[in-house]
mmCIF file of C-alpha atoms in Angstrom:
data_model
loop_
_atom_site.group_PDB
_atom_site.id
_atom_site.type_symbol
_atom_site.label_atom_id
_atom_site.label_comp_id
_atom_site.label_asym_id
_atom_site.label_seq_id
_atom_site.Cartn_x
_atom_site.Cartn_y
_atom_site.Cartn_z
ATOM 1 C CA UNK H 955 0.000 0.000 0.000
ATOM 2 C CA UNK H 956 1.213 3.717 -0.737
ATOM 3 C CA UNK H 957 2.236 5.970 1.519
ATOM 4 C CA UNK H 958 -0.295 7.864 0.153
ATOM 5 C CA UNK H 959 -3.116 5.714 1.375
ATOM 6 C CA UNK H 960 -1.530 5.006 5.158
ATOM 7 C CA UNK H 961 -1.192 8.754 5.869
ATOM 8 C CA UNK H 962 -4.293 10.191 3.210
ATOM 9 C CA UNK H 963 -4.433 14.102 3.348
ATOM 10 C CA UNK H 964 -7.688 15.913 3.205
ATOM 11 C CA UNK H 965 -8.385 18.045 -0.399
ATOM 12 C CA UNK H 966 -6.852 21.676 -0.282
ATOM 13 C CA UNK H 967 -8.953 22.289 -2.971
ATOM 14 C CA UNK H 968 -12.707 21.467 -4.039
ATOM 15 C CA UNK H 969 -13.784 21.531 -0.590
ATOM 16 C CA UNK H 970 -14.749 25.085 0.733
ATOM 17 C CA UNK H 971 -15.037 26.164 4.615
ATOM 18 C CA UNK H 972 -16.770 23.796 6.520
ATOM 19 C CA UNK H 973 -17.928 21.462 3.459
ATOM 20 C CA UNK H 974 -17.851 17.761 3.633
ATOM 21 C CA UNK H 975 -15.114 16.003 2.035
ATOM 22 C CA UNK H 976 -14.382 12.346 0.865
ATOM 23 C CA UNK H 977 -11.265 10.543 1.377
ATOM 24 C CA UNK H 978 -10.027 7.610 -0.292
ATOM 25 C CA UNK H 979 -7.909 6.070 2.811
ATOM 26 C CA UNK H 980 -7.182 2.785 0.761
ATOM 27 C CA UNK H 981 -8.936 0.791 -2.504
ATOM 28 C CA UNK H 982 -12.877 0.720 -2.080
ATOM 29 C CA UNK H 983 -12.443 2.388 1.563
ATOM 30 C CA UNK H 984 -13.609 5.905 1.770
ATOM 31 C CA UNK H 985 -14.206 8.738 4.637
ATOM 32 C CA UNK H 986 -16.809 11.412 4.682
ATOM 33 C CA UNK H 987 -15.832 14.331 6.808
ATOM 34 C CA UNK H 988 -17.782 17.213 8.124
ATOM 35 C CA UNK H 989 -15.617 19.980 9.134
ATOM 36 C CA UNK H 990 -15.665 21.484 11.541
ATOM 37 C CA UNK H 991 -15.869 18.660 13.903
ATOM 38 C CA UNK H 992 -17.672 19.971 16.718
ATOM 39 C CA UNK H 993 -21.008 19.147 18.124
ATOM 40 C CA UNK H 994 -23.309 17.308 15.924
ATOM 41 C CA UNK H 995 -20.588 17.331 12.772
ATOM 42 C CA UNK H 996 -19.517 13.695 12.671
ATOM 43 C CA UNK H 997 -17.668 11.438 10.201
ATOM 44 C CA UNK H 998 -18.990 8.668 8.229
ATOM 45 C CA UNK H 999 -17.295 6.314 5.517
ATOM 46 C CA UNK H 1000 -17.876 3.179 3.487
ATOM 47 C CA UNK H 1001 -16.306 0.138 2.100
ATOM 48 C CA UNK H 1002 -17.082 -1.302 -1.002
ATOM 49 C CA UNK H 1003 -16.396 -3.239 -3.796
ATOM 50 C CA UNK H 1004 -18.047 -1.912 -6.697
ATOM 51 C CA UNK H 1005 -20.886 -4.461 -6.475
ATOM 52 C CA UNK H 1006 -21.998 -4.398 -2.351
ATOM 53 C CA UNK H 1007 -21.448 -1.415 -0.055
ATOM 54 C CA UNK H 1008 -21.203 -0.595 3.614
ATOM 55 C CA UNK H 1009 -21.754 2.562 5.038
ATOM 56 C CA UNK H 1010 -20.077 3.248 8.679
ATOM 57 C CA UNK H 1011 -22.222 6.019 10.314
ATOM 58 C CA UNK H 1012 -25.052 8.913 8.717
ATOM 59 C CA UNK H 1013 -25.173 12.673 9.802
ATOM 60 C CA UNK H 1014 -27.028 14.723 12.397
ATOM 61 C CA UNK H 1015 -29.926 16.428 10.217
ATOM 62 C CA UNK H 1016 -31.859 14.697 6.999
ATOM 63 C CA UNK H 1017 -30.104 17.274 4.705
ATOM 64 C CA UNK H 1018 -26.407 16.216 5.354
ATOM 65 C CA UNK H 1019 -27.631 12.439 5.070
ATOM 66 C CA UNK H 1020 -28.548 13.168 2.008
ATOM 67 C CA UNK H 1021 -25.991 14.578 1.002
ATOM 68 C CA UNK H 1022 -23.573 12.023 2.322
ATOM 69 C CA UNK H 1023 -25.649 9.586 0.297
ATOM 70 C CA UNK H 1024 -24.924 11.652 -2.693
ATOM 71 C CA UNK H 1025 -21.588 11.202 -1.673
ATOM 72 C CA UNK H 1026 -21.988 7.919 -2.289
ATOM 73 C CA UNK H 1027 -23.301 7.437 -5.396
ATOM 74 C CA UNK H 1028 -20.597 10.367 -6.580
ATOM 75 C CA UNK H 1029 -18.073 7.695 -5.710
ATOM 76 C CA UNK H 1030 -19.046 5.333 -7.995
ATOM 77 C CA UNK H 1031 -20.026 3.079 -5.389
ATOM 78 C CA UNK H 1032 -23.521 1.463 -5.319
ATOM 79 C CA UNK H 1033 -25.602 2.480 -2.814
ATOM 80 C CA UNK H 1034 -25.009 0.692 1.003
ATOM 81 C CA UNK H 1035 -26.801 -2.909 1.325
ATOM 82 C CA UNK H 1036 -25.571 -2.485 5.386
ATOM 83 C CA UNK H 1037 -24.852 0.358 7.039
ATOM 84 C CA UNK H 1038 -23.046 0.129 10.786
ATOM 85 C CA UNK H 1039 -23.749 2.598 13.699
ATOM 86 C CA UNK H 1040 -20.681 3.502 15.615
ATOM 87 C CA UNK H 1041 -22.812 4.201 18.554
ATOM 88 C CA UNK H 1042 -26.019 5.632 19.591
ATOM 89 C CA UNK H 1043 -25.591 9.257 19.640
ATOM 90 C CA UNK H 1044 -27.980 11.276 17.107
ATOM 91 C CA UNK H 1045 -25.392 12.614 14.820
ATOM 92 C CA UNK H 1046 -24.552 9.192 13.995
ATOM 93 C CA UNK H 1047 -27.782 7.717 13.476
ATOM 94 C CA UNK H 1048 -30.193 10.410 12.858
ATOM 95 C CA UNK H 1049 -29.807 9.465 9.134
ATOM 96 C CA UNK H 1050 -30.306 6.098 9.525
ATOM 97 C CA UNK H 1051 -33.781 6.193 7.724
ATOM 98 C CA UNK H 1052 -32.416 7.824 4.712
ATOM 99 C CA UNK H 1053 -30.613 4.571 3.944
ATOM 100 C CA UNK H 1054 -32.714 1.714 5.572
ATOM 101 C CA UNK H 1055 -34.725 -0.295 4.433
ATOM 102 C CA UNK H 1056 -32.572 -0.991 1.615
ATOM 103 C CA UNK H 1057 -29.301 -1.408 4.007
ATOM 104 C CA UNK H 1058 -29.796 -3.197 7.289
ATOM 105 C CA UNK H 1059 -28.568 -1.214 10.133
ATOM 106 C CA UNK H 1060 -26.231 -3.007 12.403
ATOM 107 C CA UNK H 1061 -24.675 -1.999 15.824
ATOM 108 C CA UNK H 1062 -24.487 -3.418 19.276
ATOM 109 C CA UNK H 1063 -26.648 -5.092 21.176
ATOM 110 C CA UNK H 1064 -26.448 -1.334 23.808
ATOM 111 C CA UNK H 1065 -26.351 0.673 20.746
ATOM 112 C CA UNK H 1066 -29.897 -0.359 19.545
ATOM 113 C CA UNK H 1067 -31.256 -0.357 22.771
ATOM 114 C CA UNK H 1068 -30.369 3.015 23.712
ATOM 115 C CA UNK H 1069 -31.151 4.453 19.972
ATOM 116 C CA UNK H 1070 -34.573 3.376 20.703
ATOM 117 C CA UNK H 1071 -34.219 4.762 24.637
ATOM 118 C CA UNK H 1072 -32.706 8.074 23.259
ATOM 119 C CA UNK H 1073 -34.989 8.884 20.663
ATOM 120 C CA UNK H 1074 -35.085 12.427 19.261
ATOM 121 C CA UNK H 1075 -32.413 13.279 21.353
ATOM 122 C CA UNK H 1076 -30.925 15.887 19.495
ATOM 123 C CA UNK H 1077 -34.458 17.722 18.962
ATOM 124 C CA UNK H 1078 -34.490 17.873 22.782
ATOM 125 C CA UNK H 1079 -31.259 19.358 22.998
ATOM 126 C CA UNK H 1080 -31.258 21.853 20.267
ATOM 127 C CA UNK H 1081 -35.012 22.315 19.588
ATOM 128 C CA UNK H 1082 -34.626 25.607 17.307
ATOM 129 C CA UNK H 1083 -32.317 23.352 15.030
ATOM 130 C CA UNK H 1084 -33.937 21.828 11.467
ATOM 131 C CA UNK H 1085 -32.978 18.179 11.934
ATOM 132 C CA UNK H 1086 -35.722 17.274 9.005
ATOM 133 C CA UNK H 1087 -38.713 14.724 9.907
ATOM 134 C CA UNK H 1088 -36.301 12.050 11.316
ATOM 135 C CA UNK H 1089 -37.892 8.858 11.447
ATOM 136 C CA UNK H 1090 -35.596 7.101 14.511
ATOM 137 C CA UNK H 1091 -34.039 3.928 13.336
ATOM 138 C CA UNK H 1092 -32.058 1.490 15.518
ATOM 139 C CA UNK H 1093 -30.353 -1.408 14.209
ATOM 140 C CA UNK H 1094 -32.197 -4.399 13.174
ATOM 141 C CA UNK H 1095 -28.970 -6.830 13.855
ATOM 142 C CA UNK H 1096 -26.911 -6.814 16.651
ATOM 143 C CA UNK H 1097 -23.950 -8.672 17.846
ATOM 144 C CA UNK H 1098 -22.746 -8.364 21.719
ATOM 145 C CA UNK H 1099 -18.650 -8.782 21.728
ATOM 146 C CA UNK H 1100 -17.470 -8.736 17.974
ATOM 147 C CA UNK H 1101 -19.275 -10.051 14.813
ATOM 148 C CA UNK H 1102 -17.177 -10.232 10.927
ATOM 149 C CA UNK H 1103 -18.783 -8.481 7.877
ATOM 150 C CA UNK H 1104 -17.860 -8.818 4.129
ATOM 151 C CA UNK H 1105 -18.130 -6.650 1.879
ATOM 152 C CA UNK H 1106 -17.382 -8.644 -1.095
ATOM 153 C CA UNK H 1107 -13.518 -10.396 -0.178
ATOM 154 C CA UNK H 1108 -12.665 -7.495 2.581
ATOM 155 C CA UNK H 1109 -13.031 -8.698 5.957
ATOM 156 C CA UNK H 1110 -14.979 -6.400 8.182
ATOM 157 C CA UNK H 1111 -14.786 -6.679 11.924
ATOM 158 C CA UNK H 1112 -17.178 -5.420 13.998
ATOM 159 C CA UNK H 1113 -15.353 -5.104 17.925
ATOM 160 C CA UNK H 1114 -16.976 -4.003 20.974
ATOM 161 C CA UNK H 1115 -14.255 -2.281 23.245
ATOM 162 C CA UNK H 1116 -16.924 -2.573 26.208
ATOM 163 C CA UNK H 1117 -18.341 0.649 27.500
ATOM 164 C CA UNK H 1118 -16.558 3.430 26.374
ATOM 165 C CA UNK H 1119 -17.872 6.743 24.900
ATOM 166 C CA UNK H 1120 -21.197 4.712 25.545
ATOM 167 C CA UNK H 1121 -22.581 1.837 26.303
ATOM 168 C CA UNK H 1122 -22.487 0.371 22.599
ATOM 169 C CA UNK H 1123 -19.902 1.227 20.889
ATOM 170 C CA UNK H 1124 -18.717 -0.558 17.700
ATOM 171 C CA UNK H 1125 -15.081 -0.016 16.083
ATOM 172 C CA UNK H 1126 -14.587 -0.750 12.280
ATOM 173 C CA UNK H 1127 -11.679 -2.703 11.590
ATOM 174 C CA UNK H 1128 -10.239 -3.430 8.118
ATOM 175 C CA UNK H 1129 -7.510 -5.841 8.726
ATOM 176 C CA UNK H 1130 -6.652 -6.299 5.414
ATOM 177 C CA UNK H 1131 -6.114 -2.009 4.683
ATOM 178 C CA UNK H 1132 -5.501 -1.428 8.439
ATOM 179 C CA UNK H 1133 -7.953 0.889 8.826
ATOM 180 C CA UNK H 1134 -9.994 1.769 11.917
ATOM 181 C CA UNK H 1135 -13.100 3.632 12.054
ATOM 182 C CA UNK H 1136 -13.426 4.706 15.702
ATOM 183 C CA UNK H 1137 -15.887 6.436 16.040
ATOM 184 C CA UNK H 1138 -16.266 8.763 19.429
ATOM 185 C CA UNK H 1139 -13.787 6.802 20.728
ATOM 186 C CA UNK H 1140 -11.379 9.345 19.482
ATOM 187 C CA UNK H 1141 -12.317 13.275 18.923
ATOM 188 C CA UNK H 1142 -9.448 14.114 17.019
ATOM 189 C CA UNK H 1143 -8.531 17.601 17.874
ATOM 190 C CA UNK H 1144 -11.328 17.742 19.756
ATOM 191 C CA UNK H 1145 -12.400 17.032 23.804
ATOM 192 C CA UNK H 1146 -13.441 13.509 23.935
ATOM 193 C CA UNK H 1147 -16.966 13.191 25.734
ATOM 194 C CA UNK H 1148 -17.241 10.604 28.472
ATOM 195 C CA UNK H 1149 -20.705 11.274 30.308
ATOM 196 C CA UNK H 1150 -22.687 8.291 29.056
ATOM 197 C CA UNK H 1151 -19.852 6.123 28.859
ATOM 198 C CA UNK H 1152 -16.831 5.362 31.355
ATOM 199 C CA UNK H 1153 -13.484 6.868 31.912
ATOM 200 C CA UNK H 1154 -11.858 4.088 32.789
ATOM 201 C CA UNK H 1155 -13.179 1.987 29.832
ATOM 202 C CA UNK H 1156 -12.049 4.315 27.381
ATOM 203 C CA UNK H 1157 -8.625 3.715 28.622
ATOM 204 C CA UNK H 1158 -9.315 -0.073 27.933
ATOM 205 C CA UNK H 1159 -10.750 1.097 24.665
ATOM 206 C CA UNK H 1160 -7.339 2.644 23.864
ATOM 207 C CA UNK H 1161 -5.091 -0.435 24.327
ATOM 208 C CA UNK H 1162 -7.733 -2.333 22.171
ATOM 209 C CA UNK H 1163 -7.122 0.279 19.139
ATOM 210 C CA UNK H 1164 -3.243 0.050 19.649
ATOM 211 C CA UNK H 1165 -3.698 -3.662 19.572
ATOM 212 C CA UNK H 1166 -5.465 -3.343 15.417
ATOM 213 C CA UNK H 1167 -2.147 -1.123 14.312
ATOM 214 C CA UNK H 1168 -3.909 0.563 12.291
ATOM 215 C CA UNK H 1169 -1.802 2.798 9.880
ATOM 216 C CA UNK H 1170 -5.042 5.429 9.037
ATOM 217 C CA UNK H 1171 -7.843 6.219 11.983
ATOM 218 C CA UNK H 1172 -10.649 7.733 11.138
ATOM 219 C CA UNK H 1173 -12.338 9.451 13.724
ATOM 220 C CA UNK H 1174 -15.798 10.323 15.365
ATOM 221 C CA UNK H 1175 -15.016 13.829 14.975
ATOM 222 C CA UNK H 1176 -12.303 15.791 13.035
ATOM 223 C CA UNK H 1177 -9.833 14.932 10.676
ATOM 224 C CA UNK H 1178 -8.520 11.740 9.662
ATOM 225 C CA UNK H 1179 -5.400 10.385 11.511
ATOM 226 C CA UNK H 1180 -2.596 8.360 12.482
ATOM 227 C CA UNK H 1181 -2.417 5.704 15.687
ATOM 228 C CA UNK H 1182 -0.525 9.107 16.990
ATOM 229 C CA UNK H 1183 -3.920 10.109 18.036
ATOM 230 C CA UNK H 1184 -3.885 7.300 20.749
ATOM 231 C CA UNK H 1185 -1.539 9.077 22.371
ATOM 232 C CA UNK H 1186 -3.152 12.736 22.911
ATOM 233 C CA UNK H 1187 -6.458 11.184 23.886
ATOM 234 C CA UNK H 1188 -4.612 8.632 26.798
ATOM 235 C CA UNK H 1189 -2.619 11.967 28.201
ATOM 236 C CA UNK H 1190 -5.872 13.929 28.083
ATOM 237 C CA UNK H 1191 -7.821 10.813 29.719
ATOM 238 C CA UNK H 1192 -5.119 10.686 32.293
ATOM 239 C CA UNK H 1193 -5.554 14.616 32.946
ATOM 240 C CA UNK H 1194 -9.006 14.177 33.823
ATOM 241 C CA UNK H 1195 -8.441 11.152 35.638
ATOM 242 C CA UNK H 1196 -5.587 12.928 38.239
ATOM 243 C CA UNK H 1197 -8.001 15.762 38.151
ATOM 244 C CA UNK H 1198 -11.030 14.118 39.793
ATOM 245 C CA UNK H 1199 -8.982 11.932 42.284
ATOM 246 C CA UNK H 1200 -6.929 15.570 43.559
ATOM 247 C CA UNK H 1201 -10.472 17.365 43.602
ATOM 248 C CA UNK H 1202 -13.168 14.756 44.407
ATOM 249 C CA UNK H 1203 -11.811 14.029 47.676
ATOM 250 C CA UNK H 1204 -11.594 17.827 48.529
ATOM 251 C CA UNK H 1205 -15.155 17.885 48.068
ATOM 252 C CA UNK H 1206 -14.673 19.960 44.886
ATOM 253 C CA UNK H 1207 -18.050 19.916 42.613
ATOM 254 C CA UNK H 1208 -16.982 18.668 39.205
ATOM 255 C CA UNK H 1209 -17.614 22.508 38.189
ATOM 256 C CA UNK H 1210 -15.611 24.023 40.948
ATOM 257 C CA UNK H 1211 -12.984 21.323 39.666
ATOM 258 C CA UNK H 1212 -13.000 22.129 36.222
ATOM 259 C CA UNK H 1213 -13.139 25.660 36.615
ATOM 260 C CA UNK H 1214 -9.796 25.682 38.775
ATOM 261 C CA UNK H 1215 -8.179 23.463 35.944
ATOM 262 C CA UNK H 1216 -5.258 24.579 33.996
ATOM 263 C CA UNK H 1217 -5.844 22.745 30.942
ATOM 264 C CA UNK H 1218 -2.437 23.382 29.374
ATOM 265 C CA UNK H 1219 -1.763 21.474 26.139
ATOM 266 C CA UNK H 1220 -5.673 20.586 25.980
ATOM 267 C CA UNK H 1221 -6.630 23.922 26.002
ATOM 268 C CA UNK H 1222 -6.148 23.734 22.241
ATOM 269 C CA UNK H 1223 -8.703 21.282 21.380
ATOM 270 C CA UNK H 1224 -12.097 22.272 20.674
ATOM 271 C CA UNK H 1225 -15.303 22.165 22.773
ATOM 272 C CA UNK H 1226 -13.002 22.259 26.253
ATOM 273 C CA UNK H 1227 -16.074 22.627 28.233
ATOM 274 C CA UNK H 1228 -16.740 18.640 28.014
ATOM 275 C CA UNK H 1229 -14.084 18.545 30.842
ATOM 276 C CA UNK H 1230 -16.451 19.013 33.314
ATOM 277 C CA UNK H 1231 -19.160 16.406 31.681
ATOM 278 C CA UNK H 1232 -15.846 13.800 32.369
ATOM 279 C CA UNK H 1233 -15.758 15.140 35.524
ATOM 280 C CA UNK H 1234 -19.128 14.092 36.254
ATOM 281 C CA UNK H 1235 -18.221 10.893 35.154
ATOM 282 C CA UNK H 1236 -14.713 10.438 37.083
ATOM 283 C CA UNK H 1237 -16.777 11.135 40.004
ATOM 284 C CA UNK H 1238 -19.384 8.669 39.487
ATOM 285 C CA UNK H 1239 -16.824 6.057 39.395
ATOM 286 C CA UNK H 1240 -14.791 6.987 42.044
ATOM 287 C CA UNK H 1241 -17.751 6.735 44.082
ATOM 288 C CA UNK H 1242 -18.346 3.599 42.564
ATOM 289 C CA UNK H 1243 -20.743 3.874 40.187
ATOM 290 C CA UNK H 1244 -20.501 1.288 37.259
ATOM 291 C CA UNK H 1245 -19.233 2.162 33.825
ATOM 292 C CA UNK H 1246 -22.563 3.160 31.838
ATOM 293 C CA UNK H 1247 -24.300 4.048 34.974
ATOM 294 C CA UNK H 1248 -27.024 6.747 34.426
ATOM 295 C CA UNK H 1249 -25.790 10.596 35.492
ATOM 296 C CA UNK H 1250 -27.939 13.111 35.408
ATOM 297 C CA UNK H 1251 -27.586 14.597 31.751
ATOM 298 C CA UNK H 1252 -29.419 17.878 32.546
ATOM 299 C CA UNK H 1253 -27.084 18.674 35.267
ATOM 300 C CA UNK H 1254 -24.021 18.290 33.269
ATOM 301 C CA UNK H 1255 -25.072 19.863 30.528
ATOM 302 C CA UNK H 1256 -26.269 22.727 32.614
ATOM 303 C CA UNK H 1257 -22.579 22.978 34.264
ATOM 304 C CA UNK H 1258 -21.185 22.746 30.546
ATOM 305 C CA UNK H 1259 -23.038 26.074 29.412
ATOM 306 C CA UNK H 1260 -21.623 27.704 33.068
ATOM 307 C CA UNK H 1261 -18.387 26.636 32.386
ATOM 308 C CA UNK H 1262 -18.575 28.610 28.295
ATOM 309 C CA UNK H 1263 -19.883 31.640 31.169
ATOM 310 C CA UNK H 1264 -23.203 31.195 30.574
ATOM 311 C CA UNK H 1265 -23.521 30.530 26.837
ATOM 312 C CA UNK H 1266 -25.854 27.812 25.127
ATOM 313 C CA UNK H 1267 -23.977 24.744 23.115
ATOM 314 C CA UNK H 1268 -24.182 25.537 19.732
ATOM 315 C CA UNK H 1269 -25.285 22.882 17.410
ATOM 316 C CA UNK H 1270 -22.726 22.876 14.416
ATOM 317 C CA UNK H 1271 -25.201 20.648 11.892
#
C-alpha cells in the first residue's frame, strides 16, 4: 500500500469552509468528513467493492444524510446494502432512515437499545435546530462482543471495546487495509466526551485500538489520523483522571474542579467545556458507580453552558 493511502491528506482544494469532504484512505475504503468537527458534525465512511457497499455512520440532520448519500453514489459506489452505527448518539444515526430499508442497520446489542431509549435526542437538545422529519431507526442486527462483515472479499470486523464513549460502541476494523473507524472513541482535535460512557473503559478502549495497528484512523469527529492520536487522547484521559482523584476528595463539585483546571496542552482542542461532563463521570466512578451508569444529563449539561460563562452549546449541523 502507498504511503499515500496510510497517511491520506484531506483536499486543499474542491472543498470550501466547513464542506464535507471524501477521502479515499485505501482501494474501495472511503471517509466522509464534516468539518468542523464539533457538536453534531460527525464522520462517516464506506467500504465497497463496486458491487456491495457498507456505510459506517449517517449525519445529524436529513439534509447532510442526504448529502452524504450523494456522496456515495458520486463515488461510484452502489448504494449501502448495510450500514453500521458507531454508537447511539444522534449525529450518527439520525440518518439512519435515509438509507434503511434498503441497508440493514447493524450496531451493538447497547447501541440499539439506547437508539430506541434516546430517541429524538438531538431535537431535545437543540429544539430551534432543522434536523428534518427524522424517522428514529435502531439497528435491526446486533452482535454483543465482535461479529465479521464482508463486503465482497474485505473482511470487516465489527469489535466491541466494552463501555466506552457509551454503552455500545462498535469499532470498524479493516484488517486487510488497516484501517480503523473509531468512532467517538477518538475526537481528534477535539475534547473527547465521556458522560454516558466510562473513563476508565475508554482507557481499555485505547489499548484495544493500539492492539489493530492501524496505519489510518478515522475518527468520530475531526480529521482523519494516524495511531498518533492514541496518544493525545490517553494523556488527556489521564488529565481528567488525576483531576477528579486531587479534587473529588476535597469535596470539589466537578464545576468548581474544572473551573480551577489549567488545561495546558488541551486547552487547544475544541469544545473544552466537556471537561467538566468527564468530571461528572470520574466522580461517578470513584464513588463507585458502574461504567454506563445513568448521570444526570441535565445537570451536566447545565454545568457545561456555566463553564462557556453562561452561553448555550451551539449545534454545528
Amino acid at each position: 500500500m502507498s504511503e499515500h493511502l496510510c497517511h491520506p491528506m484531506p483536499p486543499s482544494a474542491g472543498a470550501g469552509a466547513g464542506e464535507p469532504y471524501v477521502q479515499e484512505l485505501a482501494p474501495g475504503v472511503h471517509a466522509y468528513v464534516q468539518p468542523d468537527g464539533g457538536w453534531c458534525l460527525n464522520n462517516a465512511g464506506w467500504v465497497t467493492d463496486g458491487e456491495n457497499t457498507l456505510l459506517v455512520d449517517t449525519a445529524a440532520t436529513l439534509r447532510r444524510a442526504h448529502r452524504l448519500r450523494e456522496a456515495v453514489r458520486a463515488s461510484g459506489a452502489p448504494l449501502p446494502s448495510a450500514l453500521v452505527n458507531t454508537h447511539h448518539h444522534g449525529d450518527h444515526t439520525y440518518g439512519n432512515s435515509v438509507f434503511a430499508p434498503e441497508a440493514t442497520v447493524i450496531g451493538h446489542t447497547a447501541c440499539r437499545r439506547e437508539t430506541l431509549r434516546a430517541g429524538h435526542q438531538l431535537h431535545q437538545i437543540w429544539p430551534e435546530v432543522d434536523f428534518g422529519d427524522v424517522v428514529v431507526t435502531a439497528p435491526t442486527v446486533t452482535y454483543p462482543d465482535e461479529l465479521t462483515v464482508h463486503v465482497g472479499e474485505l473482511e470487516v470486523r465489527l469489535i466491541h471495546p466494552g463501555v466506552a464513549h457509551t454503552p455500545g460502541d462498535t469499532v470498524v476494523w479493516l484488517p486487510e487495509r488497516r484501517v480503523a473507524f473509531a468512532g467517538d472513541l477518538i475526537f481528534h482535535q477535539g475534547t473527547p466526551f465521556l458522560l454516558m460512557g466510562s473513563l476508565a473503559g475508554s482507557l481499555r478502549a485505547l489499548e484495544r485500538l493500539r492492539a489493530l495497528d492501524a496505519r489510518t484512523v478515522v475518527p468520530g469527529h475531526g480529521p482523519v489520523t494516524g495511531p498518533e492520536v492514541y496518544d493525545t487522547t490517553e494523556r488527556y484521559l489521564r488529565f481528567v483522571d488525576e483531576l477528579a482523584r486531587d479534587a473529588h476528595p476535597r469535596g470539589l463539585t466537578p464545576l468548581e474542579a474544572a473551573r480551577g483546571a489549567e488545561l495546558g496542552e488541551f486547552a487547544e482542542l475544541a469544545e473544552s467545556e466537556r471537561l467538566v461532563a468527564n468530571l461528572h463521570r470520574a466522580y461517578a466512578e470513584l464513588d463507585g458507580r458502574p461504567p454506563g451508569a445513568e448521570l444526570d444529563i441535565t445537570a451536566a449539561w447545565r454545568d457545561m453552558e456555566l463553564l462557556r460563562d453562561g452561553r448555550p452549546l451551539a449545534c454545528h449541523a
